[in-house]
XYZ file of C-alpha atoms in Angstrom:
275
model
C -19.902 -14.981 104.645
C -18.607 -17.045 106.807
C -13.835 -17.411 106.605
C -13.155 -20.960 106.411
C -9.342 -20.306 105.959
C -7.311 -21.496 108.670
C -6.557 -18.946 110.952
C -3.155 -18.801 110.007
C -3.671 -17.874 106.493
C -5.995 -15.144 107.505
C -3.384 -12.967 109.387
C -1.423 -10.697 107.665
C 1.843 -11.263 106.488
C 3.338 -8.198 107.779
C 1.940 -6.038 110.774
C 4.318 -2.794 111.635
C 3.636 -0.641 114.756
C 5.635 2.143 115.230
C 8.015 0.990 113.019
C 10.778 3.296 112.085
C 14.372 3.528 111.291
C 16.811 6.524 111.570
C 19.620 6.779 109.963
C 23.407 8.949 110.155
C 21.879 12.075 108.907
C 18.043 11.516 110.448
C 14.754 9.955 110.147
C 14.487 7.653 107.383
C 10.573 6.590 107.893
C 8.391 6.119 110.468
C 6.930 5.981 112.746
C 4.796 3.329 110.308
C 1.315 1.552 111.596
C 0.706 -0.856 109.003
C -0.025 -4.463 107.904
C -0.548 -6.338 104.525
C -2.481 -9.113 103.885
C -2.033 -12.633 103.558
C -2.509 -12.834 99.611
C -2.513 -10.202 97.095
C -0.336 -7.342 95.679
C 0.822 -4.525 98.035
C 2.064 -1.246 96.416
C 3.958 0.854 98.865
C 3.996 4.414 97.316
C 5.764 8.006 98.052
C 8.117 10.000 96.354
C 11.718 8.828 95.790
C 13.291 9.941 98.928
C 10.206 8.735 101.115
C 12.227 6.163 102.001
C 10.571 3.466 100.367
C 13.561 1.107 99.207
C 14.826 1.420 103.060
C 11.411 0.090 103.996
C 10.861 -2.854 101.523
C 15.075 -3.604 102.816
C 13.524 -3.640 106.438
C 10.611 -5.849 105.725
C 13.380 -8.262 103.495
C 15.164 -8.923 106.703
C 18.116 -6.943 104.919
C 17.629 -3.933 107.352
C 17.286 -4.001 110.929
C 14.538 -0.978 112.134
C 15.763 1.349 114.979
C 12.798 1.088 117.017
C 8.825 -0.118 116.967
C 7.540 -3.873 116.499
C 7.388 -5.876 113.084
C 5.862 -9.222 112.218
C 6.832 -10.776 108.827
C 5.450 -14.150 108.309
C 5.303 -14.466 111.958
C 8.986 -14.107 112.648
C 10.307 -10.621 114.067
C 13.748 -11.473 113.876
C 15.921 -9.790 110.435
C 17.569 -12.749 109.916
C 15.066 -15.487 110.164
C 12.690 -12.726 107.834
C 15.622 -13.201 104.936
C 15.209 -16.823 104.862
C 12.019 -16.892 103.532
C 11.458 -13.420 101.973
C 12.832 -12.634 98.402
C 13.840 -9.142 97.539
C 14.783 -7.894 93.904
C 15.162 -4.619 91.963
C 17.500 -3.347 94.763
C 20.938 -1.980 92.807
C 23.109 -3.142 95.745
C 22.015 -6.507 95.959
C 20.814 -7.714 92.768
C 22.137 -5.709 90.220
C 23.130 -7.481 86.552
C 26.487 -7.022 84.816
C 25.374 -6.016 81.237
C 28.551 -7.450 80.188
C 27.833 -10.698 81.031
C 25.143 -13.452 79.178
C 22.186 -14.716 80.470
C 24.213 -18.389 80.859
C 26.698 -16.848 82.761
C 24.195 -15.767 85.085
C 22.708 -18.948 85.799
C 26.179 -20.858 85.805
C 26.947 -18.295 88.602
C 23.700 -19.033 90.625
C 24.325 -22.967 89.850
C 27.819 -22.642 91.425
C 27.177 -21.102 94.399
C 24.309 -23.709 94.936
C 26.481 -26.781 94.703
C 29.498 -28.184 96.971
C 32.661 -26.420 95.808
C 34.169 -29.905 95.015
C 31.544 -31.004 92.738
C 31.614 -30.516 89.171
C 28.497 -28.663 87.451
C 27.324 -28.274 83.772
C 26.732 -25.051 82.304
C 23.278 -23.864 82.244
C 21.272 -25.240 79.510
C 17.030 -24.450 78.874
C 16.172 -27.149 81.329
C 18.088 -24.839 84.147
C 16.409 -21.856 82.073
C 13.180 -23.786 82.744
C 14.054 -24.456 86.454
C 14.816 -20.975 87.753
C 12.448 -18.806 85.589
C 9.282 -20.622 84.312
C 7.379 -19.705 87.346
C 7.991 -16.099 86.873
C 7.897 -16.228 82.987
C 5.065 -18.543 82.573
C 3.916 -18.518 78.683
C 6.623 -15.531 78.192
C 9.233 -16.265 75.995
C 12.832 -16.597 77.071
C 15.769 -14.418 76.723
C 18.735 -16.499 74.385
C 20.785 -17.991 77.009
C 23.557 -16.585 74.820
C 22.175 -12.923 75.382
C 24.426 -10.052 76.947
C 22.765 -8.655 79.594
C 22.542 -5.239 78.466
C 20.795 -6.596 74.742
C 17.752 -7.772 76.627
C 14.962 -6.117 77.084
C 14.465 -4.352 80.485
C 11.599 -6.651 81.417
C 13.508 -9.416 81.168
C 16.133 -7.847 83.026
C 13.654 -7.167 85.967
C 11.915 -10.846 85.718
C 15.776 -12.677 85.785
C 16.229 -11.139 89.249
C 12.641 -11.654 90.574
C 13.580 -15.284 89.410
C 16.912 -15.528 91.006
C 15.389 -13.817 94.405
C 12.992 -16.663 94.677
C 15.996 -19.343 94.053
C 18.151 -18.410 97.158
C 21.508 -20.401 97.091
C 20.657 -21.724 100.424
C 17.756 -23.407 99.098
C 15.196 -21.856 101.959
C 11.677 -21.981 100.779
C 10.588 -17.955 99.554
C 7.226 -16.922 101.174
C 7.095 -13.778 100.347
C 8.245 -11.039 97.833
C 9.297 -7.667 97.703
C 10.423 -5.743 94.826
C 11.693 -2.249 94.157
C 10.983 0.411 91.976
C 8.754 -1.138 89.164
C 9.061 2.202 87.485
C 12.531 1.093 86.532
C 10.344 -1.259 83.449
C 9.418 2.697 81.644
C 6.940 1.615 78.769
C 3.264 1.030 80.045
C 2.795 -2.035 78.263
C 5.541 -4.037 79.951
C 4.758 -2.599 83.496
C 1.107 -3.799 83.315
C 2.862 -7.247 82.138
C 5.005 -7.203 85.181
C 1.870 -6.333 87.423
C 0.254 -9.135 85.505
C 2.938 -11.617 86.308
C 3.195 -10.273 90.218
C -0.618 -10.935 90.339
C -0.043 -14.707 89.531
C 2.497 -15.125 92.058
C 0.560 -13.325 94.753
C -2.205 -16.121 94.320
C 0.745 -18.139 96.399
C 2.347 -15.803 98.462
C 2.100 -11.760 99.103
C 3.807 -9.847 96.424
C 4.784 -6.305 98.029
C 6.071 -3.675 95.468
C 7.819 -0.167 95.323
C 6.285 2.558 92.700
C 6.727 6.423 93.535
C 3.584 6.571 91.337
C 0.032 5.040 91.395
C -0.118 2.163 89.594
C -1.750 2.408 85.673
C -4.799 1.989 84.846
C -5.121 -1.918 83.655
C -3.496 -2.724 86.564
C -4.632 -5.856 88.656
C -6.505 -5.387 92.047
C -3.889 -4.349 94.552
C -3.273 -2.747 98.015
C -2.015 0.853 97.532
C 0.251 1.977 101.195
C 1.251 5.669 101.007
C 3.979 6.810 102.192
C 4.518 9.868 104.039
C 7.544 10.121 106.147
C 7.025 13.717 106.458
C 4.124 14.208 108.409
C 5.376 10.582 110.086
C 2.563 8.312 109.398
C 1.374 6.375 106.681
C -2.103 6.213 104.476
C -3.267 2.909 102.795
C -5.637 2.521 100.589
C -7.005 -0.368 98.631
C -6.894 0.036 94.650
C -8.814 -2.732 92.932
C -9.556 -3.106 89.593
C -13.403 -3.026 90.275
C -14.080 -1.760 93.756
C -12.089 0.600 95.943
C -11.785 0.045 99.543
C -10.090 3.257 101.490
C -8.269 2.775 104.925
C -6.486 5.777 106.872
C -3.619 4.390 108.995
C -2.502 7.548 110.868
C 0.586 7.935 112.983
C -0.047 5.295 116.542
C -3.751 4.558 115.533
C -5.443 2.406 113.106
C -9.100 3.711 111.542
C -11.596 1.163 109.951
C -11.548 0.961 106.520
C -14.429 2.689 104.497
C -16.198 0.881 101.834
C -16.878 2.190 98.496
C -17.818 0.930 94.962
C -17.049 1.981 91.367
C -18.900 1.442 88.416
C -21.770 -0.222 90.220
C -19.626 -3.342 91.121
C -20.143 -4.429 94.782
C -17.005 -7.068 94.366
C -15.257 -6.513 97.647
C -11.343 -6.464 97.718
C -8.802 -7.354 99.952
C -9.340 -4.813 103.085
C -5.817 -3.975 104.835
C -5.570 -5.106 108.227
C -7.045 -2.939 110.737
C -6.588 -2.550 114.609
C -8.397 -0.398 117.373
């Protein structure tokens, strides 16, 4: 079959060589050959200190990496990356004051959008409409006059994914990263999030933080292992109805290998490879 796409939306949003990042007390990760695709769902996987929140801060533009190349969107520098990529689920960036009420929260985001002489109303369902039907879609609404910490943690999780993709400098979001989706514990509501995350990525690449493999249920997805230990990384492609396998090893890139499950020959999305 023949890729009609323009050749722009055919490379992949984020291409790492080398990439790594040391910290005060040592290696954090890398070094990390890797790239994600265009489109889709990336899961980037390890145990909790693999240093998979520093990574998803790095490819946010939040984090600058000590040494090795990266590509996000076509732009290498951090702070043209946190322009147009959205991060949320981070503590230190994004976290919600349970003492506070879902109005306040958009009243807060509302003021720091307008000109600090202009008056503003306070947020009503139309503004609940604005900054959270895309992520919501037919989910229902928290009460505006919710505290925080009464909502479910869901919701809690989907107000900052929608917030992350309003910036209060108004830059158009690309791209979206999001930490630790075990933080939503029951099953049900994870494979909702995944859910939701799959309808966004049909617009932009959705990349995601789990220490665990993702449920079963789960919509197609690109699974990138982490493992900062043996410094390299191992991706693998977990679709709901095919599996495609890829070993990106430490300063080389391996073709991916092709394999089917349940007699389905549906191919999925193949992580970017490079000789």
């Amino acid at each position: 079959m023949v890729d009609n796409a323009p050749a722009e939306r055919r490379q992949p949003s984020v291409y790492a060589e080398d990439l790594t990042l040391i910290g005060d007390e040592g290696p954090v990760f890398g070094p990390l050959n890797f790239s994600v695709p265009p489109r889709g769902i990336t899961v980037l996987t390890g145990t909790g200190g693999s240093g998979r929140t520093a990574l998803a801060l790095v490819l946010a533009g939040r984090m600058k990496p000590t040494k090795g190349k990266l590509s996000v969107l076509g732009m290498s520098k951090p702070r043209d990356i946190r322009r147009h990529v959205a991060i949320a689920g981070v503590d230190q960036i994004d976290l919600l004051e349970r003492s506070v009420t879902v109005r306040d929260i958009l009243n807060e985001n509302k003021a720091w959008q307008r000109n600090w002489f202009l008056p503003y109303r306070k947020a009503d369902t139309k503004d609940l409409q604005y900054y959270c039907g895309a992520v919501y879609g037919q989910r229902p609404f928290p009460p505006l006059d919710a505290y925080i910490s009464q909502i479910p943690t869901l919701d809690k999780i989907l107000l900052r994914i929608s917030l992350s993709l309003h910036p209060v400098n108004g830059d158009h979001i690309d791209m979206l990263v999001v930490d630790d989706v075990e933080q939503v514990r029951e099953i049900g509501d994870r494979i909702e999030l995944l859910n939701i995350f799959a309808r966004l990525a049909e617009h932009m690449p959705v990349i995601v933080n789990s220490v665990n493999e993702l449920p079963p249920g789960s919509p197609d997805h690109i699974e990138v292992e982490l493992n900062t230990n043996a410094g390299h990384v191992e991706g693998r492609a977990r679709p709901a109805r095919a599996l495609v396998a890829a070993q990106l090893h430490q300063g080389k890139h391996h073709e991916p290998k092709h394999h089917t499950a349940n007699h389905h020959t549906q191919p999925a999305a193949e992580t970017e490879t490079r000789q």
